[in-house]
PDB file of C-alpha atoms in Angstrom:
ATOM      1  CA  UNK E   6       0.000   0.000   0.000  1.00 90.00           C
ATOM      2  CA  UNK E   7       2.989   2.340   0.370  1.00 93.00           C
ATOM      3  CA  UNK E   8       4.584   3.628  -2.786  1.00 95.00           C
ATOM      4  CA  UNK E   9       7.877   5.499  -2.475  1.00 94.00           C
ATOM      5  CA  UNK E  10       9.000   7.169  -5.675  1.00 96.00           C
ATOM      6  CA  UNK E  11      12.566   8.306  -6.358  1.00 95.00           C
ATOM      7  CA  UNK E  12      12.055  10.440  -9.479  1.00 94.00           C
ATOM      8  CA  UNK E  13      14.757  11.433 -11.953  1.00 93.00           C
ATOM      9  CA  UNK E  14      15.079  14.624 -13.980  1.00 92.00           C
ATOM     10  CA  UNK E  15      11.828  16.121 -15.227  1.00 93.00           C
ATOM     11  CA  UNK E  16       9.862  13.393 -13.365  1.00 94.00           C
ATOM     12  CA  UNK E  17      10.549  15.438 -10.203  1.00 94.00           C
ATOM     13  CA  UNK E  18       7.758  17.731 -11.427  1.00 94.00           C
ATOM     14  CA  UNK E  19       5.184  15.008 -12.077  1.00 94.00           C
ATOM     15  CA  UNK E  20       2.568  14.575  -9.333  1.00 94.00           C
ATOM     16  CA  UNK E  21       2.295  10.783  -9.654  1.00 96.00           C
ATOM     17  CA  UNK E  22      -0.628  10.627  -7.209  1.00 94.00           C
ATOM     18  CA  UNK E  23      -2.730  12.665  -9.660  1.00 94.00           C
ATOM     19  CA  UNK E  24      -2.351  10.118 -12.489  1.00 96.00           C
ATOM     20  CA  UNK E  25      -5.727   8.695 -13.491  1.00 96.00           C
ATOM     21  CA  UNK E  26      -5.657   4.893 -13.373  1.00 95.00           C
ATOM     22  CA  UNK E  27      -9.084   3.900 -14.711  1.00 95.00           C
ATOM     23  CA  UNK E  28     -10.952   4.995 -17.792  1.00 94.00           C
ATOM     24  CA  UNK E  29     -13.754   7.352 -16.843  1.00 91.00           C
ATOM     25  CA  UNK E  30     -16.874   8.615 -18.554  1.00 93.00           C
ATOM     26  CA  UNK E  31     -17.111  11.729 -16.397  1.00 94.00           C
ATOM     27  CA  UNK E  32     -15.543  15.186 -16.697  1.00 94.00           C
ATOM     28  CA  UNK E  33     -15.969  15.668 -12.929  1.00 96.00           C
ATOM     29  CA  UNK E  34     -12.456  15.486 -11.435  1.00 93.00           C
ATOM     30  CA  UNK E  35     -13.807  14.522  -8.009  1.00 92.00           C
ATOM     31  CA  UNK E  36     -15.293  11.331  -9.470  1.00 94.00           C
ATOM     32  CA  UNK E  37     -12.186  10.115 -11.328  1.00 96.00           C
ATOM     33  CA  UNK E  38      -9.982   7.311 -10.046  1.00 96.00           C
ATOM     34  CA  UNK E  39      -6.463   8.457  -9.181  1.00 97.00           C
ATOM     35  CA  UNK E  40      -3.324   6.539  -8.280  1.00 97.00           C
ATOM     36  CA  UNK E  41      -3.774   8.180  -4.855  1.00 94.00           C
ATOM     37  CA  UNK E  42      -6.924   6.058  -4.368  1.00 95.00           C
ATOM     38  CA  UNK E  43      -4.809   2.880  -4.545  1.00 95.00           C
ATOM     39  CA  UNK E  44      -1.615   3.814  -2.692  1.00 95.00           C
ATOM     40  CA  UNK E  45      -0.144   6.090  -0.071  1.00 95.00           C
ATOM     41  CA  UNK E  46       2.499   7.962  -2.041  1.00 95.00           C
ATOM     42  CA  UNK E  47       5.702   9.658  -0.918  1.00 94.00           C
ATOM     43  CA  UNK E  48       8.876  10.762  -2.663  1.00 95.00           C
ATOM     44  CA  UNK E  49      12.566  10.645  -1.943  1.00 93.00           C
ATOM     45  CA  UNK E  50      15.699  12.026  -3.557  1.00 91.00           C
ATOM     46  CA  UNK E  51      17.681   8.777  -3.373  1.00 91.00           C
ATOM     47  CA  UNK E  52      17.492   5.223  -2.058  1.00 90.00           C
ATOM     48  CA  UNK E  53      20.454   6.061   0.160  1.00 90.00           C
ATOM     49  CA  UNK E  54      18.679   8.963   1.895  1.00 87.00           C
ATOM     50  CA  UNK E  55      15.564   6.790   2.270  1.00 88.00           C
ATOM     51  CA  UNK E  56      17.500   3.916   3.902  1.00 90.00           C
ATOM     52  CA  UNK E  57      19.284   6.285   6.282  1.00 88.00           C
ATOM     53  CA  UNK E  58      16.205   8.230   7.367  1.00 85.00           C
ATOM     54  CA  UNK E  59      15.333   8.368  11.066  1.00 83.00           C
ATOM     55  CA  UNK E  60      12.041   6.948  12.301  1.00 82.00           C
ATOM     56  CA  UNK E  61       9.414   9.574  13.135  1.00 81.00           C
ATOM     57  CA  UNK E  62       9.886  10.729  16.714  1.00 80.00           C
ATOM     58  CA  UNK E  63       7.337   9.520  19.236  1.00 81.00           C
ATOM     59  CA  UNK E  64       7.770  12.469  21.612  1.00 85.00           C
ATOM     60  CA  UNK E  65       5.167  15.222  21.885  1.00 89.00           C
ATOM     61  CA  UNK E  66       4.994  17.325  18.733  1.00 94.00           C
ATOM     62  CA  UNK E  67       5.571  21.058  19.105  1.00 96.00           C
ATOM     63  CA  UNK E  68       5.191  23.533  16.273  1.00 97.00           C
ATOM     64  CA  UNK E  69       7.158  26.607  15.256  1.00 98.00           C
ATOM     65  CA  UNK E  70       4.740  28.475  12.978  1.00 97.00           C
ATOM     66  CA  UNK E  71       5.823  31.249  10.620  1.00 97.00           C
ATOM     67  CA  UNK E  72       2.923  33.442   9.480  1.00 97.00           C
ATOM     68  CA  UNK E  73       4.078  36.749   7.932  1.00 97.00           C
ATOM     69  CA  UNK E  74       0.482  37.356   6.607  1.00 95.00           C
ATOM     70  CA  UNK E  75       1.730  40.592   4.875  1.00 95.00           C
ATOM     71  CA  UNK E  76      -1.339  42.563   5.973  1.00 94.00           C
ATOM     72  CA  UNK E  77      -2.315  45.628   3.907  1.00 92.00           C
ATOM     73  CA  UNK E  78       0.191  44.809   1.160  1.00 92.00           C
ATOM     74  CA  UNK E  79      -0.201  43.317  -2.318  1.00 92.00           C
ATOM     75  CA  UNK E  80       1.101  40.042  -0.847  1.00 93.00           C
ATOM     76  CA  UNK E  81      -1.569  39.694   1.860  1.00 94.00           C
ATOM     77  CA  UNK E  82      -2.497  36.096   2.759  1.00 94.00           C
ATOM     78  CA  UNK E  83      -5.795  36.705   4.549  1.00 91.00           C
ATOM     79  CA  UNK E  84      -6.594  33.004   5.166  1.00 93.00           C
ATOM     80  CA  UNK E  85      -3.184  32.412   6.705  1.00 95.00           C
ATOM     81  CA  UNK E  86      -4.653  33.587  10.043  1.00 94.00           C
ATOM     82  CA  UNK E  87      -7.350  30.880   9.940  1.00 94.00           C
ATOM     83  CA  UNK E  88      -4.612  28.345   9.225  1.00 95.00           C
ATOM     84  CA  UNK E  89      -2.694  29.621  12.254  1.00 95.00           C
ATOM     85  CA  UNK E  90      -5.709  29.342  14.576  1.00 95.00           C
ATOM     86  CA  UNK E  91      -6.558  25.798  13.511  1.00 94.00           C
ATOM     87  CA  UNK E  92      -2.978  24.602  14.049  1.00 96.00           C
ATOM     88  CA  UNK E  93      -2.608  26.433  17.350  1.00 95.00           C
ATOM     89  CA  UNK E  94      -5.802  24.800  18.626  1.00 94.00           C
ATOM     90  CA  UNK E  95      -4.199  21.369  18.036  1.00 94.00           C
ATOM     91  CA  UNK E  96      -0.516  21.869  18.921  1.00 96.00           C
ATOM     92  CA  UNK E  97       1.553  23.685  21.503  1.00 96.00           C
ATOM     93  CA  UNK E  98       4.394  25.772  20.197  1.00 97.00           C
ATOM     94  CA  UNK E  99       5.509  29.224  19.180  1.00 98.00           C
ATOM     95  CA  UNK E 100       3.673  31.120  16.468  1.00 98.00           C
ATOM     96  CA  UNK E 101       5.481  34.003  14.780  1.00 97.00           C
ATOM     97  CA  UNK E 102       2.981  36.438  13.286  1.00 97.00           C
ATOM     98  CA  UNK E 103       3.344  39.511  11.066  1.00 96.00           C
ATOM     99  CA  UNK E 104       6.618  41.347  11.716  1.00 96.00           C
ATOM    100  CA  UNK E 105       7.795  38.749  14.243  1.00 97.00           C
ATOM    101  CA  UNK E 106       7.856  36.225  11.351  1.00 97.00           C
ATOM    102  CA  UNK E 107      11.336  37.412  10.373  1.00 97.00           C
ATOM    103  CA  UNK E 108      14.126  35.174   9.111  1.00 97.00           C
ATOM    104  CA  UNK E 109      16.316  35.814  12.169  1.00 97.00           C
ATOM    105  CA  UNK E 110      13.442  34.884  14.534  1.00 97.00           C
ATOM    106  CA  UNK E 111      12.903  31.711  12.557  1.00 98.00           C
ATOM    107  CA  UNK E 112      16.618  30.819  12.595  1.00 96.00           C
ATOM    108  CA  UNK E 113      16.942  31.417  16.345  1.00 96.00           C
ATOM    109  CA  UNK E 114      13.974  29.188  17.198  1.00 97.00           C
ATOM    110  CA  UNK E 115      13.946  26.499  14.493  1.00 96.00           C
ATOM    111  CA  UNK E 116      16.096  23.938  16.303  1.00 95.00           C
ATOM    112  CA  UNK E 117      13.780  23.780  19.354  1.00 95.00           C
ATOM    113  CA  UNK E 118      10.615  22.437  17.653  1.00 96.00           C
ATOM    114  CA  UNK E 119       9.716  19.122  16.019  1.00 95.00           C
ATOM    115  CA  UNK E 120       7.436  20.635  13.351  1.00 97.00           C
ATOM    116  CA  UNK E 121       8.258  23.773  11.351  1.00 98.00           C
ATOM    117  CA  UNK E 122       5.268  25.283   9.555  1.00 97.00           C
ATOM    118  CA  UNK E 123       5.784  28.105   7.031  1.00 97.00           C
ATOM    119  CA  UNK E 124       2.665  29.755   5.653  1.00 96.00           C
ATOM    120  CA  UNK E 125       3.953  32.311   3.182  1.00 96.00           C
ATOM    121  CA  UNK E 126       4.862  33.105  -0.439  1.00 95.00           C
ATOM    122  CA  UNK E 127       7.449  31.104  -2.334  1.00 96.00           C
ATOM    123  CA  UNK E 128       8.669  30.892  -5.901  1.00 95.00           C
ATOM    124  CA  UNK E 129      10.329  28.190  -7.968  1.00 95.00           C
ATOM    125  CA  UNK E 130      12.574  30.827  -9.578  1.00 93.00           C
ATOM    126  CA  UNK E 131      13.597  30.689 -13.251  1.00 90.00           C
ATOM    127  CA  UNK E 132      16.722  30.235 -15.389  1.00 86.00           C
ATOM    128  CA  UNK E 133      18.598  33.066 -13.607  1.00 90.00           C
ATOM    129  CA  UNK E 134      16.855  33.175 -10.224  1.00 93.00           C
ATOM    130  CA  UNK E 135      17.001  30.318  -7.694  1.00 96.00           C
ATOM    131  CA  UNK E 136      13.923  29.135  -5.764  1.00 96.00           C
ATOM    132  CA  UNK E 137      13.079  31.394  -2.820  1.00 97.00           C
ATOM    133  CA  UNK E 138      10.741  31.784   0.151  1.00 97.00           C
ATOM    134  CA  UNK E 139       9.492  35.007   1.781  1.00 97.00           C
ATOM    135  CA  UNK E 140       9.808  35.866   5.457  1.00 97.00           C
ATOM    136  CA  UNK E 141       8.297  39.114   6.763  1.00 97.00           C
ATOM    137  CA  UNK E 142      11.519  41.081   6.369  1.00 96.00           C
ATOM    138  CA  UNK E 143      13.329  39.353   3.501  1.00 96.00           C
ATOM    139  CA  UNK E 144      13.238  36.783   0.747  1.00 97.00           C
ATOM    140  CA  UNK E 145      15.560  33.807   1.283  1.00 97.00           C
ATOM    141  CA  UNK E 146      17.091  31.668  -1.492  1.00 97.00           C
ATOM    142  CA  UNK E 147      16.955  27.881  -1.070  1.00 96.00           C
ATOM    143  CA  UNK E 148      20.759  27.733  -0.697  1.00 95.00           C
ATOM    144  CA  UNK E 149      20.626  30.060   2.330  1.00 96.00           C
ATOM    145  CA  UNK E 150      18.733  27.333   4.206  1.00 96.00           C
ATOM    146  CA  UNK E 151      21.631  24.841   4.004  1.00 93.00           C
ATOM    147  CA  UNK E 152      23.483  26.090   7.058  1.00 89.00           C
ATOM    148  CA  UNK E 153      20.484  26.179   9.401  1.00 93.00           C
ATOM    149  CA  UNK E 154      21.523  22.864  11.093  1.00 86.00           C
ATOM    150  CA  UNK E 155      18.031  21.951  12.177  1.00 93.00           C
ATOM    151  CA  UNK E 156      16.622  18.555  12.937  1.00 89.00           C
ATOM    152  CA  UNK E 157      12.821  18.712  12.690  1.00 94.00           C
ATOM    153  CA  UNK E 158      10.612  15.683  12.276  1.00 94.00           C
ATOM    154  CA  UNK E 159       8.518  17.570   9.737  1.00 96.00           C
ATOM    155  CA  UNK E 160       8.698  20.779   7.698  1.00 97.00           C
ATOM    156  CA  UNK E 161       5.393  21.940   6.199  1.00 97.00           C
ATOM    157  CA  UNK E 162       5.810  24.401   3.335  1.00 96.00           C
ATOM    158  CA  UNK E 163       2.341  25.887   3.010  1.00 95.00           C
ATOM    159  CA  UNK E 164       3.237  28.021  -0.012  1.00 94.00           C
ATOM    160  CA  UNK E 165       3.420  27.931  -3.816  1.00 93.00           C
ATOM    161  CA  UNK E 166       5.834  25.799  -5.868  1.00 93.00           C
ATOM    162  CA  UNK E 167       7.959  24.695  -2.892  1.00 94.00           C
ATOM    163  CA  UNK E 168       8.928  21.449  -4.643  1.00 93.00           C
ATOM    164  CA  UNK E 169      10.044  23.092  -7.893  1.00 93.00           C
ATOM    165  CA  UNK E 170      13.463  24.521  -8.717  1.00 94.00           C
ATOM    166  CA  UNK E 171      16.227  24.352 -11.292  1.00 93.00           C
ATOM    167  CA  UNK E 172      17.019  20.737 -12.224  1.00 92.00           C
ATOM    168  CA  UNK E 173      20.589  19.508 -11.777  1.00 90.00           C
ATOM    169  CA  UNK E 174      21.777  16.275 -13.400  1.00 87.00           C
ATOM    170  CA  UNK E 175      21.686  13.350 -10.945  1.00 82.00           C
ATOM    171  CA  UNK E 176      20.605  15.752  -8.157  1.00 85.00           C
ATOM    172  CA  UNK E 177      17.022  16.681  -8.975  1.00 88.00           C
ATOM    173  CA  UNK E 178      15.240  19.951  -8.309  1.00 92.00           C
ATOM    174  CA  UNK E 179      16.955  22.643  -6.253  1.00 94.00           C
ATOM    175  CA  UNK E 180      13.745  23.682  -4.527  1.00 96.00           C
ATOM    176  CA  UNK E 181      12.851  25.194  -1.155  1.00 96.00           C
ATOM    177  CA  UNK E 182      11.956  21.664   0.019  1.00 96.00           C
ATOM    178  CA  UNK E 183      15.438  20.525  -1.007  1.00 94.00           C
ATOM    179  CA  UNK E 184      17.023  23.408   0.903  1.00 95.00           C
ATOM    180  CA  UNK E 185      15.260  22.229   4.070  1.00 96.00           C
ATOM    181  CA  UNK E 186      16.273  18.637   3.387  1.00 94.00           C
ATOM    182  CA  UNK E 187      19.933  19.702   3.181  1.00 92.00           C
ATOM    183  CA  UNK E 188      19.460  21.578   6.464  1.00 95.00           C
ATOM    184  CA  UNK E 189      18.378  18.372   8.226  1.00 93.00           C
ATOM    185  CA  UNK E 190      14.584  18.020   7.849  1.00 94.00           C
ATOM    186  CA  UNK E 191      13.399  14.389   7.933  1.00 92.00           C
ATOM    187  CA  UNK E 192       9.936  14.775   6.373  1.00 95.00           C
ATOM    188  CA  UNK E 193       8.675  17.503   4.053  1.00 96.00           C
ATOM    189  CA  UNK E 194       5.271  18.555   2.818  1.00 96.00           C
ATOM    190  CA  UNK E 195       5.564  20.690  -0.330  1.00 94.00           C
ATOM    191  CA  UNK E 196       3.620  21.707  -3.428  1.00 93.00           C
ATOM    192  CA  UNK E 197       4.336  21.652  -7.157  1.00 92.00           C
ATOM    193  CA  UNK E 198       1.752  24.314  -7.956  1.00 90.00           C
ATOM    194  CA  UNK E 199       0.725  27.843  -7.307  1.00 92.00           C
ATOM    195  CA  UNK E 200      -1.743  27.261  -4.476  1.00 89.00           C
ATOM    196  CA  UNK E 201      -4.916  29.038  -3.425  1.00 90.00           C
ATOM    197  CA  UNK E 202      -4.814  30.791  -0.039  1.00 90.00           C
ATOM    198  CA  UNK E 203      -8.285  29.638   1.105  1.00 92.00           C
ATOM    199  CA  UNK E 204      -7.981  26.018  -0.116  1.00 92.00           C
ATOM    200  CA  UNK E 205      -4.570  25.683   1.521  1.00 93.00           C
ATOM    201  CA  UNK E 206      -5.932  26.775   4.901  1.00 93.00           C
ATOM    202  CA  UNK E 207      -8.637  24.061   4.639  1.00 94.00           C
ATOM    203  CA  UNK E 208      -6.086  21.389   3.652  1.00 93.00           C
ATOM    204  CA  UNK E 209      -3.785  22.354   6.492  1.00 95.00           C
ATOM    205  CA  UNK E 210      -6.534  22.316   9.083  1.00 95.00           C
ATOM    206  CA  UNK E 211      -7.422  18.726   8.048  1.00 95.00           C
ATOM    207  CA  UNK E 212      -3.785  17.673   7.865  1.00 96.00           C
ATOM    208  CA  UNK E 213      -3.007  18.772  11.430  1.00 96.00           C
ATOM    209  CA  UNK E 214      -6.188  17.241  12.854  1.00 96.00           C
ATOM    210  CA  UNK E 215      -5.076  13.921  11.355  1.00 96.00           C
ATOM    211  CA  UNK E 216      -1.515  14.299  12.653  1.00 95.00           C
ATOM    212  CA  UNK E 217      -2.948  14.965  16.109  1.00 94.00           C
ATOM    213  CA  UNK E 218      -4.860  11.679  15.810  1.00 94.00           C
ATOM    214  CA  UNK E 219      -1.596   9.835  15.066  1.00 92.00           C
ATOM    215  CA  UNK E 220      -2.207   9.351  11.344  1.00 93.00           C
ATOM    216  CA  UNK E 221       1.237   9.043   9.708  1.00 91.00           C
ATOM    217  CA  UNK E 222       2.592  12.003   7.680  1.00 91.00           C
ATOM    218  CA  UNK E 223       2.843   9.603   4.767  1.00 87.00           C
ATOM    219  CA  UNK E 224      -0.867   8.809   4.908  1.00 90.00           C
TER     220      UNK E 224
END
């Protein structure tokens, strides 16, 4: 029931779980049969990293939440606050809001929590520009995450295109997710798309309720 995919090259950008596995007469996406209906699907960058991964920690989960929200700017994420409230109602931790969601605040606190949750803007970059993620005070390139030396059980990247970045031969995509993996994250939740603010807050609320009920990250 568990399918672990180690994609190569352009396959890094294919959401395998969205492949349709049975012929369908309907144009209603909700009624189609996806690979996700048959398997729990996760990805890894190499068999080596998979074999050397640590088991998920059994200790109490605490969350460091980063919610810049960007109120009254063109970047405002109005549903980010709802996301914050639903997570805070399920997990103890520290929640950095608005101007306190700065990169230095994140860096200084990141090693003390088992789950890091970043609800913000991100970009996959382009030919010249590397993938990046926005904190309240600055935009950080994926490579600037390498020297964080963190060890979280889970990093949730509740933002756009966090799994996409420039492809390097035999390495895969240099994405924000990859930056966190290099920094020491064991499990990552990322997206391949531009994502809708409202829908994301609903997804995240459900995700954390399930985690609280001991459903595996994988599932």
